[in-house]
Structure formats: structure tokens, C-alpha cells
Amino acid sequence: MERDLTWEHYSDEEKGKVFSFAEEYRQFISECKTERECVDSFTELAKAAGFIDMAEIKKEQKKLEPGDRVYAVNQGKAMALFVVGYAPLEEGMNILGAHIDSPRLDLKQNPLYEDTGLAMLDTHYYGGVKKYQWVTLPLALHGVIVKKDGTKVTVNVGEKPDDPVFGVSDLLIHLAAEQMEKKANKVIDGENLDILIGSIPADKKDEKELKERVKVNILNILKEQYGIEEEDFLSAEIEVVPAGAARDYGFDRSMVMGYGHDDRVCAYPSFEAILQMEKPEHTSVCLLVDKEEIGSVGATGMHSRFFENMAAELMNAMGGYSELGLRRALAASKVLSSDVSAAFDPNYPSVMEKRNAAYFGRGMVFNKYTGSRGKSGSNDANAEYVGELREIMTKHGVFFQTSELGKVDQGGGGTIAYILANYGMQVIDSGVAVLNMHAPWEIISKADLYEAYKGYVAFLKEA
């Protein structure tokens, strides 16, 4: 079933709202390129909107009432926000779940070395990437370095106009005959994604420094600017990301090109949607997690017990906590697992099945199932839930489309949906169509972003 282009139905006033919302989002993804930066930004905005830290609720043993707003942060890389509803928690929550990590390069624990008068940083790529896309780009360094005494140093270099940038070099075309014969996944080896960071040697002081004077000079700069030693890299988390701001894309400025649309293009409208909740019937939740790109593992990924624990704390603060009550609350909940979909690309039509593909400008996307080759690894939403969501979106005038991730035998992917479904929740994947998914620079439609926001608000109010 072909869906209309949303642009054809917008009034001038509505177009203004689309562009205004997209501009706020563009600024957000330009500034927040790591999980920590997203959590820090959302935390400040949540506090300004009246959300109270769960730690404070526990400490003061405060009793929560309908309309109360609570947030909890998980190790600085994930968070959950709740707006308490009138209905008992046992009747379920309406949950928007998204992830805030994105494919990138990470510095290794012993990253700094010198080779032939060049100072380099060794990396390990994170998530599913086409490695050849990460060469000859201006790159920035974002993250934290924690010293032995616990002092945390924030690193953000490469974003300001007068900042230096960094990059991975590539073989010149004149000498690339053998390289050009390789398969795409072998053109650039993972161990060759090292970052060039300097070439000036330190002043010669003694013979020990003679062989690695460029490295010494870099260490001197790091000591002067950040107060860190080489050993401090052992307890650092430095992410290498594309340098520069997200940009309007196209003559008509209908799109946004930026790093990390997957999945901040869903996380941002999810957060903005929960800010709109006042005193909902069912408790509203915005859940923003880490590590989705590598399997949702670890203490900050969806496989952790963080959300379950915070739901227990919420129930306790609402009065009448019980293990059975918590299980009932989780099982009765409804979820939009908000993650991106593959947009149809006219340059590569052969991998998509046109009747079941997502298109730019046709609204938010629902994926009844994801997975790969026979729905392997997928959550598959039931028909009753899909029918309920259709009714909600239609009632609120939300443009939406349905999609699957490419042709049946072409490939596939997964999200956090199946993990939440393990509790017995009603779950479906929903989000925004993306071109260049997992590339350093991805593209989305402003109209689809806005419709996702509208859809998330409608879901929290009506589900």
C-alpha cells in the first residue's frame, strides 16, 4: 500500500513546526556524539522540566503521586525517565525505548605510539561499520580520561572551528592496484584504522627520547592541556567520531545529514515526547540505553537489570511494592522499540522489496519484525497490537508507514525489542527511515523525524 508524501499535506504553519523541530534536533546531534554527552544533555533538560533524580527519591523516601517526574542515570551512559500515571503500575507502562550509542572507533587502552616520525593512536572499531568509509575523513576525539585519583578529564577536540582534527590515512590511488582488487570488507583492515595525531618532535634532551620524540611531544601537549600521563589512557574511554556539525541536506533543506542518526533520531523525539506528558493515565517511560550496536550487553545495555530495578524503585515509591506486582507491571506494559529503518535508496534498488520498504517523507516507520533470513533474532509484534497502534496514529493524524529491512535473503538486523518482549510486553519496532545507515554521515527526512515525535506523543497518551 503506497503512502502519501507528508509534505503534500502540511500547511505552511505545520511546515514551520517541522523545520523548527528539526533545527533543534540538528543542534542536539551536532553537540552530542557519545552516550555520555547524550545523557548529560538529557539530564540537564530533564531537571529543567521538573524531573527529580531517583537517588533523591530513595534517600528522602518520597512518595510519588500522579504527574510526578523521575529520572535515573545508569553509569553516565544510559537513563530512564518516568512520568507517574493515575493507573496502578501493575496495569502496565507505556514505554519508548531507544539507544544512544552509534558505530564509531574507540581508542585502545595502550593507543599511543610513534612510527617513522608520526604519532598515532591505535583504535578498535565499535559496531557494524564499513571500515573503508572511515578513512580520509576529519575526525574528532570525544570522551573521558579517569586518573588514578578518580579525577575525570573530559575530552572534546575537533569540533570548534579553531580545533585541530585527526584522521585515518588511505593508500594513494597510484599505488593501490592490489588494494583495489580486494573485497570491500578487506580493503581496509581493522588494525589499520589508526589515527594520525602529530609529526613535530620534542626538543632533544637525552638519548632515551631520541627514537620517539614525536610521541614525547604529544605527551607533553597532553600533560600541558589536560594534566594526563600516558598511563592514564588505561582508564580512558575516548571515542573517535566524525568532526563537524550536522547540516541541512538538499536545496530544499528537507533532510539532515549528521553523525549518529542511528539511533539518536529516535532517542531525541522520544525524550521530547515524554516532556509533553503531564498526568497520563498509564505511567509514561522514556528508556535510553547503551551498547545496542554490539548486542545490548554489559551493565549499560538493555540486557542489564537497570530498567527492571528502576521500575521496582518506582513501584516502591508509589507504594505497595511486591515482586508479583512488578512482574505484572512489566508484562502488562506496551513498548515502541524506537530504532531506525533502512530507507529505500534509488541507487541500490535491488536489495529492497518496494512494497515493503520505508521511504523518505512518508512518516514514521513500523517494523512488525526485524531479524534476518527467516526472521531470525526478531521480535514479531502480534496483529492485535499493530491494529491498536494503527487506530492511535490515525486518531492523532500521524503519518506512518510499514517496512521490513530489505529483501528476505539479503540481510537484516536487530534492535532491543526482543529483550523487552522477554517480559511479555507488547513490543514493536518503530522509528525513522535512514539513508547511509552506519556510515559516518547518515541522512534523514525532517518530515519523518517530526512524525515520529507526533507518533511517540500519541502513543504515550493513548496506548
PDB file of N, CA, C and O in Angstrom, residues 250-316:
ATOM      1  N   GLY A 250      20.183  19.030   0.933  1.00  0.00           N
ATOM      2  CA  GLY A 250      19.304  19.272  -0.205  1.00  0.00           C
ATOM      3  C   GLY A 250      19.000  20.752  -0.393  1.00  0.00           C
ATOM      4  O   GLY A 250      19.024  21.535   0.561  1.00  0.00           O
ATOM      5  N   PHE A 251      18.730  21.128  -1.659  1.00  0.00           N
ATOM      6  CA  PHE A 251      18.383  22.519  -1.949  1.00  0.00           C
ATOM      7  C   PHE A 251      17.175  22.980  -1.145  1.00  0.00           C
ATOM      8  O   PHE A 251      17.079  24.144  -0.741  1.00  0.00           O
ATOM      9  N   ASP A 252      16.226  22.067  -0.938  1.00  0.00           N
ATOM     10  CA  ASP A 252      15.001  22.426  -0.206  1.00  0.00           C
ATOM     11  C   ASP A 252      15.154  22.292   1.302  1.00  0.00           C
ATOM     12  O   ASP A 252      14.213  22.542   2.046  1.00  0.00           O
ATOM     13  N   ARG A 253      16.326  21.898   1.757  1.00  0.00           N
ATOM     14  CA  ARG A 253      16.619  21.723   3.187  1.00  0.00           C
ATOM     15  C   ARG A 253      15.623  20.781   3.871  1.00  0.00           C
ATOM     16  O   ARG A 253      15.304  20.925   5.045  1.00  0.00           O
ATOM     17  N   SER A 254      15.177  19.784   3.137  1.00  0.00           N
ATOM     18  CA  SER A 254      14.170  18.860   3.664  1.00  0.00           C
ATOM     19  C   SER A 254      14.765  17.735   4.476  1.00  0.00           C
ATOM     20  O   SER A 254      14.028  16.958   5.100  1.00  0.00           O
ATOM     21  N   MET A 255      16.091  17.611   4.489  1.00  0.00           N
ATOM     22  CA  MET A 255      16.762  16.498   5.143  1.00  0.00           C
ATOM     23  C   MET A 255      17.872  17.009   6.058  1.00  0.00           C
ATOM     24  O   MET A 255      18.250  18.176   5.989  1.00  0.00           O
ATOM     25  N   VAL A 256      18.375  16.126   6.895  1.00  0.00           N
ATOM     26  CA  VAL A 256      19.502  16.433   7.778  1.00  0.00           C
ATOM     27  C   VAL A 256      20.575  15.371   7.586  1.00  0.00           C
ATOM     28  O   VAL A 256      20.285  14.169   7.653  1.00  0.00           O
ATOM     29  N   MET A 257      21.798  15.804   7.330  1.00  0.00           N
ATOM     30  CA  MET A 257      22.943  14.907   7.293  1.00  0.00           C
ATOM     31  C   MET A 257      23.717  15.067   8.599  1.00  0.00           C
ATOM     32  O   MET A 257      24.051  16.185   8.991  1.00  0.00           O
ATOM     33  N   GLY A 258      23.968  13.963   9.277  1.00  0.00           N
ATOM     34  CA  GLY A 258      24.686  14.053  10.536  1.00  0.00           C
ATOM     35  C   GLY A 258      25.228  12.713  10.970  1.00  0.00           C
ATOM     36  O   GLY A 258      24.865  11.665  10.416  1.00  0.00           O
ATOM     37  N   TYR A 259      26.079  12.751  11.964  1.00  0.00           N
ATOM     38  CA  TYR A 259      26.598  11.522  12.555  1.00  0.00           C
ATOM     39  C   TYR A 259      25.668  11.062  13.671  1.00  0.00           C
ATOM     40  O   TYR A 259      25.222  11.858  14.494  1.00  0.00           O
ATOM     41  N   GLY A 260      25.358   9.763  13.695  1.00  0.00           N
ATOM     42  CA  GLY A 260      24.636   9.180  14.828  1.00  0.00           C
ATOM     43  C   GLY A 260      23.132   9.255  14.750  1.00  0.00           C
ATOM     44  O   GLY A 260      22.466   9.115  15.775  1.00  0.00           O
ATOM     45  N   HIS A 261      22.555   9.459  13.547  1.00  0.00           N
ATOM     46  CA  HIS A 261      21.094   9.360  13.443  1.00  0.00           C
ATOM     47  C   HIS A 261      20.615   8.027  14.021  1.00  0.00           C
ATOM     48  O   HIS A 261      19.542   7.967  14.618  1.00  0.00           O
ATOM     49  N   ASP A 262      21.388   6.980  13.802  1.00  0.00           N
ATOM     50  CA  ASP A 262      21.108   5.673  14.386  1.00  0.00           C
ATOM     51  C   ASP A 262      21.783   5.613  15.751  1.00  0.00           C
ATOM     52  O   ASP A 262      22.976   5.376  15.842  1.00  0.00           O
ATOM     53  N   ASP A 263      21.077   5.878  16.852  1.00  0.00           N
ATOM     54  CA  ASP A 263      19.638   5.913  16.922  1.00  0.00           C
ATOM     55  C   ASP A 263      19.157   7.198  17.602  1.00  0.00           C
ATOM     56  O   ASP A 263      18.099   7.241  18.180  1.00  0.00           O
ATOM     57  N   ARG A 264      19.956   8.250  17.517  1.00  0.00           N
ATOM     58  CA  ARG A 264      19.557   9.477  18.214  1.00  0.00           C
ATOM     59  C   ARG A 264      18.386  10.157  17.539  1.00  0.00           C
ATOM     60  O   ARG A 264      17.704  10.984  18.139  1.00  0.00           O
ATOM     61  N   VAL A 265      18.122   9.804  16.270  1.00  0.00           N
ATOM     62  CA  VAL A 265      16.950  10.347  15.589  1.00  0.00           C
ATOM     63  C   VAL A 265      15.659   9.797  16.203  1.00  0.00           C
ATOM     64  O   VAL A 265      14.587  10.369  16.012  1.00  0.00           O
ATOM     65  N   CYS A 266      15.768   8.695  16.951  1.00  0.00           N
ATOM     66  CA  CYS A 266      14.624   8.175  17.703  1.00  0.00           C
ATOM     67  C   CYS A 266      14.711   8.572  19.179  1.00  0.00           C
ATOM     68  O   CYS A 266      13.690   8.821  19.818  1.00  0.00           O
ATOM     69  N   ALA A 267      15.922   8.619  19.711  1.00  0.00           N
ATOM     70  CA  ALA A 267      16.096   8.973  21.125  1.00  0.00           C
ATOM     71  C   ALA A 267      15.632  10.400  21.396  1.00  0.00           C
ATOM     72  O   ALA A 267      14.959  10.666  22.405  1.00  0.00           O
ATOM     73  N   TYR A 268      15.984  11.328  20.503  1.00  0.00           N
ATOM     74  CA  TYR A 268      15.630  12.731  20.739  1.00  0.00           C
ATOM     75  C   TYR A 268      14.115  12.955  20.749  1.00  0.00           C
ATOM     76  O   TYR A 268      13.586  13.551  21.704  1.00  0.00           O
ATOM     77  N   PRO A 269      13.355  12.515  19.740  1.00  0.00           N
ATOM     78  CA  PRO A 269      11.903  12.709  19.808  1.00  0.00           C
ATOM     79  C   PRO A 269      11.253  11.914  20.936  1.00  0.00           C
ATOM     80  O   PRO A 269      10.203  12.324  21.454  1.00  0.00           O
ATOM     81  N   SER A 270      11.850  10.779  21.332  1.00  0.00           N
ATOM     82  CA  SER A 270      11.323  10.035  22.476  1.00  0.00           C
ATOM     83  C   SER A 270      11.436  10.875  23.746  1.00  0.00           C
ATOM     84  O   SER A 270      10.494  10.965  24.546  1.00  0.00           O
ATOM     85  N   PHE A 271      12.596  11.502  23.930  1.00  0.00           N
ATOM     86  CA  PHE A 271      12.794  12.362  25.096  1.00  0.00           C
ATOM     87  C   PHE A 271      11.852  13.561  25.049  1.00  0.00           C
ATOM     88  O   PHE A 271      11.207  13.910  26.048  1.00  0.00           O
ATOM     89  N   GLU A 272      11.748  14.185  23.892  1.00  0.00           N
ATOM     90  CA  GLU A 272      10.859  15.343  23.768  1.00  0.00           C
ATOM     91  C   GLU A 272       9.402  14.949  24.002  1.00  0.00           C
ATOM     92  O   GLU A 272       8.614  15.735  24.535  1.00  0.00           O
ATOM     93  N   ALA A 273       9.044  13.726  23.627  1.00  0.00           N
ATOM     94  CA  ALA A 273       7.660  13.274  23.810  1.00  0.00           C
ATOM     95  C   ALA A 273       7.314  13.127  25.286  1.00  0.00           C
ATOM     96  O   ALA A 273       6.223  13.521  25.719  1.00  0.00           O
ATOM     97  N   ILE A 274       8.242  12.582  26.080  1.00  0.00           N
ATOM     98  CA  ILE A 274       7.910  12.385  27.497  1.00  0.00           C
ATOM     99  C   ILE A 274       7.834  13.721  28.229  1.00  0.00           C
ATOM    100  O   ILE A 274       7.129  13.846  29.237  1.00  0.00           O
ATOM    101  N   LEU A 275       8.532  14.737  27.711  1.00  0.00           N
ATOM    102  CA  LEU A 275       8.414  16.062  28.325  1.00  0.00           C
ATOM    103  C   LEU A 275       6.997  16.610  28.207  1.00  0.00           C
ATOM    104  O   LEU A 275       6.587  17.472  28.991  1.00  0.00           O
ATOM    105  N   GLN A 276       6.241  16.115  27.219  1.00  0.00           N
ATOM    106  CA  GLN A 276       4.871  16.602  26.988  1.00  0.00           C
ATOM    107  C   GLN A 276       3.850  15.955  27.923  1.00  0.00           C
ATOM    108  O   GLN A 276       2.705  16.395  27.984  1.00  0.00           O
ATOM    109  N   MET A 277       4.262  14.902  28.632  1.00  0.00           N
ATOM    110  CA  MET A 277       3.324  14.197  29.499  1.00  0.00           C
ATOM    111  C   MET A 277       3.138  14.952  30.815  1.00  0.00           C
ATOM    112  O   MET A 277       4.114  15.326  31.454  1.00  0.00           O
ATOM    113  N   GLU A 278       1.885  15.149  31.210  1.00  0.00           N
ATOM    114  CA  GLU A 278       1.573  15.837  32.465  1.00  0.00           C
ATOM    115  C   GLU A 278       1.103  14.837  33.525  1.00  0.00           C
ATOM    116  O   GLU A 278       1.842  14.473  34.411  1.00  0.00           O
ATOM    117  N   LYS A 279      -0.127  14.364  33.399  1.00  0.00           N
ATOM    118  CA  LYS A 279      -0.656  13.352  34.318  1.00  0.00           C
ATOM    119  C   LYS A 279      -1.304  12.256  33.478  1.00  0.00           C
ATOM    120  O   LYS A 279      -2.529  12.177  33.366  1.00  0.00           O
ATOM    121  N   PRO A 280      -0.498  11.396  32.893  1.00  0.00           N
ATOM    122  CA  PRO A 280      -1.031  10.376  31.988  1.00  0.00           C
ATOM    123  C   PRO A 280      -1.836   9.314  32.740  1.00  0.00           C
ATOM    124  O   PRO A 280      -1.675   9.132  33.956  1.00  0.00           O
ATOM    125  N   GLU A 281      -2.681   8.600  32.010  1.00  0.00           N
ATOM    126  CA  GLU A 281      -3.432   7.509  32.619  1.00  0.00           C
ATOM    127  C   GLU A 281      -2.472   6.404  33.071  1.00  0.00           C
ATOM    128  O   GLU A 281      -2.498   5.974  34.218  1.00  0.00           O
ATOM    129  N   HIS A 282      -1.635   5.943  32.155  1.00  0.00           N
ATOM    130  CA  HIS A 282      -0.619   4.950  32.490  1.00  0.00           C
ATOM    131  C   HIS A 282       0.751   5.631  32.562  1.00  0.00           C
ATOM    132  O   HIS A 282       1.014   6.572  31.822  1.00  0.00           O
ATOM    133  N   THR A 283       1.578   5.157  33.450  1.00  0.00           N
ATOM    134  CA  THR A 283       2.904   5.739  33.624  1.00  0.00           C
ATOM    135  C   THR A 283       3.674   5.736  32.306  1.00  0.00           C
ATOM    136  O   THR A 283       3.768   4.711  31.623  1.00  0.00           O
ATOM    137  N   SER A 284       4.209   6.899  31.952  1.00  0.00           N
ATOM    138  CA  SER A 284       4.985   7.053  30.719  1.00  0.00           C
ATOM    139  C   SER A 284       6.459   6.852  31.022  1.00  0.00           C
ATOM    140  O   SER A 284       6.962   7.299  32.056  1.00  0.00           O
ATOM    141  N   VAL A 285       7.155   6.214  30.085  1.00  0.00           N
ATOM    142  CA  VAL A 285       8.572   5.918  30.274  1.00  0.00           C
ATOM    143  C   VAL A 285       9.337   6.249  28.999  1.00  0.00           C
ATOM    144  O   VAL A 285       8.885   5.946  27.894  1.00  0.00           O
ATOM    145  N   CYS A 286      10.504   6.860  29.170  1.00  0.00           N
ATOM    146  CA  CYS A 286      11.468   7.013  28.081  1.00  0.00           C
ATOM    147  C   CYS A 286      12.746   6.318  28.539  1.00  0.00           C
ATOM    148  O   CYS A 286      13.361   6.721  29.525  1.00  0.00           O
ATOM    149  N   LEU A 287      13.115   5.262  27.829  1.00  0.00           N
ATOM    150  CA  LEU A 287      14.262   4.437  28.197  1.00  0.00           C
ATOM    151  C   LEU A 287      15.339   4.574  27.126  1.00  0.00           C
ATOM    152  O   LEU A 287      15.098   4.246  25.956  1.00  0.00           O
ATOM    153  N   LEU A 288      16.503   5.077  27.512  1.00  0.00           N
ATOM    154  CA  LEU A 288      17.592   5.347  26.572  1.00  0.00           C
ATOM    155  C   LEU A 288      18.808   4.538  27.000  1.00  0.00           C
ATOM    156  O   LEU A 288      19.374   4.779  28.073  1.00  0.00           O
ATOM    157  N   VAL A 289      19.201   3.579  26.164  1.00  0.00           N
ATOM    158  CA  VAL A 289      20.206   2.610  26.580  1.00  0.00           C
ATOM    159  C   VAL A 289      21.453   2.668  25.699  1.00  0.00           C
ATOM    160  O   VAL A 289      21.470   3.246  24.620  1.00  0.00           O
ATOM    161  N   ASP A 290      22.482   2.027  26.183  1.00  0.00           N
ATOM    162  CA  ASP A 290      23.792   1.950  25.548  1.00  0.00           C
ATOM    163  C   ASP A 290      23.996   0.549  24.965  1.00  0.00           C
ATOM    164  O   ASP A 290      23.193  -0.362  25.187  1.00  0.00           O
ATOM    165  N   LYS A 291      25.052   0.367  24.191  1.00  0.00           N
ATOM    166  CA  LYS A 291      25.580  -0.921  23.744  1.00  0.00           C
ATOM    167  C   LYS A 291      24.676  -1.689  22.774  1.00  0.00           C
ATOM    168  O   LYS A 291      24.949  -2.870  22.496  1.00  0.00           O
ATOM    169  N   GLU A 292      23.647  -1.059  22.210  1.00  0.00           N
ATOM    170  CA  GLU A 292      22.795  -1.784  21.252  1.00  0.00           C
ATOM    171  C   GLU A 292      23.588  -2.225  20.044  1.00  0.00           C
ATOM    172  O   GLU A 292      23.359  -3.310  19.497  1.00  0.00           O
ATOM    173  N   GLU A 293      24.538  -1.391  19.626  1.00  0.00           N
ATOM    174  CA  GLU A 293      25.286  -1.699  18.410  1.00  0.00           C
ATOM    175  C   GLU A 293      26.201  -2.913  18.555  1.00  0.00           C
ATOM    176  O   GLU A 293      26.692  -3.445  17.559  1.00  0.00           O
ATOM    177  N   ILE A 294      26.438  -3.358  19.779  1.00  0.00           N
ATOM    178  CA  ILE A 294      27.290  -4.540  19.969  1.00  0.00           C
ATOM    179  C   ILE A 294      26.556  -5.639  20.737  1.00  0.00           C
ATOM    180  O   ILE A 294      27.175  -6.485  21.383  1.00  0.00           O
ATOM    181  N   GLY A 295      25.219  -5.624  20.662  1.00  0.00           N
ATOM    182  CA  GLY A 295      24.454  -6.713  21.245  1.00  0.00           C
ATOM    183  C   GLY A 295      23.731  -6.402  22.535  1.00  0.00           C
ATOM    184  O   GLY A 295      23.243  -7.313  23.210  1.00  0.00           O
ATOM    185  N   SER A 296      23.655  -5.121  22.911  1.00  0.00           N
ATOM    186  CA  SER A 296      22.932  -4.701  24.124  1.00  0.00           C
ATOM    187  C   SER A 296      23.488  -5.340  25.391  1.00  0.00           C
ATOM    188  O   SER A 296      22.761  -5.595  26.350  1.00  0.00           O
ATOM    189  N   VAL A 297      24.797  -5.587  25.399  1.00  0.00           N
ATOM    190  CA  VAL A 297      25.434  -6.283  26.515  1.00  0.00           C
ATOM    191  C   VAL A 297      25.917  -5.294  27.575  1.00  0.00           C
ATOM    192  O   VAL A 297      25.853  -4.086  27.398  1.00  0.00           O
ATOM    193  N   GLY A 298      26.420  -5.843  28.691  1.00  0.00           N
ATOM    194  CA  GLY A 298      27.050  -5.004  29.703  1.00  0.00           C
ATOM    195  C   GLY A 298      26.068  -4.326  30.630  1.00  0.00           C
ATOM    196  O   GLY A 298      24.851  -4.389  30.467  1.00  0.00           O
ATOM    197  N   ALA A 299      26.623  -3.626  31.603  1.00  0.00           N
ATOM    198  CA  ALA A 299      25.818  -3.007  32.650  1.00  0.00           C
ATOM    199  C   ALA A 299      24.953  -1.866  32.149  1.00  0.00           C
ATOM    200  O   ALA A 299      23.968  -1.495  32.793  1.00  0.00           O
ATOM    201  N   THR A 300      25.322  -1.268  31.000  1.00  0.00           N
ATOM    202  CA  THR A 300      24.537  -0.139  30.483  1.00  0.00           C
ATOM    203  C   THR A 300      23.718  -0.509  29.253  1.00  0.00           C
ATOM    204  O   THR A 300      23.071   0.346  28.667  1.00  0.00           O
ATOM    205  N   GLY A 301      23.755  -1.784  28.860  1.00  0.00           N
ATOM    206  CA  GLY A 301      22.957  -2.247  27.733  1.00  0.00           C
ATOM    207  C   GLY A 301      21.589  -2.736  28.187  1.00  0.00           C
ATOM    208  O   GLY A 301      21.317  -2.885  29.378  1.00  0.00           O
ATOM    209  N   MET A 302      20.729  -3.043  27.217  1.00  0.00           N
ATOM    210  CA  MET A 302      19.359  -3.446  27.530  1.00  0.00           C
ATOM    211  C   MET A 302      19.318  -4.790  28.238  1.00  0.00           C
ATOM    212  O   MET A 302      18.353  -5.093  28.951  1.00  0.00           O
ATOM    213  N   HIS A 303      20.333  -5.631  28.083  1.00  0.00           N
ATOM    214  CA  HIS A 303      20.339  -6.915  28.775  1.00  0.00           C
ATOM    215  C   HIS A 303      20.579  -6.770  30.273  1.00  0.00           C
ATOM    216  O   HIS A 303      20.394  -7.746  31.016  1.00  0.00           O
ATOM    217  N   SER A 304      21.008  -5.610  30.730  1.00  0.00           N
ATOM    218  CA  SER A 304      21.224  -5.420  32.165  1.00  0.00           C
ATOM    219  C   SER A 304      19.878  -5.335  32.884  1.00  0.00           C
ATOM    220  O   SER A 304      18.824  -5.223  32.262  1.00  0.00           O
ATOM    221  N   ARG A 305      19.913  -5.350  34.211  1.00  0.00           N
ATOM    222  CA  ARG A 305      18.681  -5.276  35.010  1.00  0.00           C
ATOM    223  C   ARG A 305      18.336  -3.844  35.407  1.00  0.00           C
ATOM    224  O   ARG A 305      17.485  -3.624  36.267  1.00  0.00           O
ATOM    225  N   PHE A 306      19.001  -2.872  34.779  1.00  0.00           N
ATOM    226  CA  PHE A 306      18.799  -1.481  35.172  1.00  0.00           C
ATOM    227  C   PHE A 306      17.330  -1.069  35.108  1.00  0.00           C
ATOM    228  O   PHE A 306      16.779  -0.544  36.085  1.00  0.00           O
ATOM    229  N   PHE A 307      16.680  -1.298  33.973  1.00  0.00           N
ATOM    230  CA  PHE A 307      15.297  -0.838  33.850  1.00  0.00           C
ATOM    231  C   PHE A 307      14.384  -1.574  34.822  1.00  0.00           C
ATOM    232  O   PHE A 307      13.514  -0.962  35.458  1.00  0.00           O
ATOM    233  N   GLU A 308      14.584  -2.854  34.944  1.00  0.00           N
ATOM    234  CA  GLU A 308      13.771  -3.636  35.879  1.00  0.00           C
ATOM    235  C   GLU A 308      13.946  -3.113  37.305  1.00  0.00           C
ATOM    236  O   GLU A 308      12.965  -2.956  38.058  1.00  0.00           O
ATOM    237  N   ASN A 309      15.191  -2.807  37.675  1.00  0.00           N
ATOM    238  CA  ASN A 309      15.452  -2.286  39.023  1.00  0.00           C
ATOM    239  C   ASN A 309      14.800  -0.927  39.238  1.00  0.00           C
ATOM    240  O   ASN A 309      14.260  -0.636  40.311  1.00  0.00           O
ATOM    241  N   MET A 310      14.855  -0.064  38.209  1.00  0.00           N
ATOM    242  CA  MET A 310      14.257   1.263  38.351  1.00  0.00           C
ATOM    243  C   MET A 310      12.734   1.185  38.396  1.00  0.00           C
ATOM    244  O   MET A 310      12.083   1.963  39.100  1.00  0.00           O
ATOM    245  N   ALA A 311      12.159   0.227  37.667  1.00  0.00           N
ATOM    246  CA  ALA A 311      10.710   0.031  37.750  1.00  0.00           C
ATOM    247  C   ALA A 311      10.318  -0.428  39.152  1.00  0.00           C
ATOM    248  O   ALA A 311       9.279  -0.014  39.688  1.00  0.00           O
ATOM    249  N   ALA A 312      11.163  -1.265  39.771  1.00  0.00           N
ATOM    250  CA  ALA A 312      10.910  -1.696  41.145  1.00  0.00           C
ATOM    251  C   ALA A 312      10.990  -0.521  42.112  1.00  0.00           C
ATOM    252  O   ALA A 312      10.156  -0.386  43.022  1.00  0.00           O
ATOM    253  N   GLU A 313      11.994   0.336  41.924  1.00  0.00           N
ATOM    254  CA  GLU A 313      12.121   1.515  42.784  1.00  0.00           C
ATOM    255  C   GLU A 313      10.910   2.435  42.613  1.00  0.00           C
ATOM    256  O   GLU A 313      10.410   3.017  43.582  1.00  0.00           O
ATOM    257  N   LEU A 314      10.455   2.578  41.386  1.00  0.00           N
ATOM    258  CA  LEU A 314       9.284   3.417  41.123  1.00  0.00           C
ATOM    259  C   LEU A 314       8.055   2.860  41.829  1.00  0.00           C
ATOM    260  O   LEU A 314       7.304   3.600  42.485  1.00  0.00           O
ATOM    261  N   MET A 315       7.844   1.562  41.690  1.00  0.00           N
ATOM    262  CA  MET A 315       6.691   0.931  42.343  1.00  0.00           C
ATOM    263  C   MET A 315       6.772   1.095  43.857  1.00  0.00           C
ATOM    264  O   MET A 315       5.759   1.362  44.527  1.00  0.00           O
ATOM    265  N   ASN A 316       7.968   0.966  44.394  1.00  0.00           N
ATOM    266  CA  ASN A 316       8.133   1.130  45.835  1.00  0.00           C
ATOM    267  C   ASN A 316       7.782   2.548  46.270  1.00  0.00           C
ATOM    268  O   ASN A 316       7.123   2.747  47.301  1.00  0.00           O
TER     269      ASN A 316
END
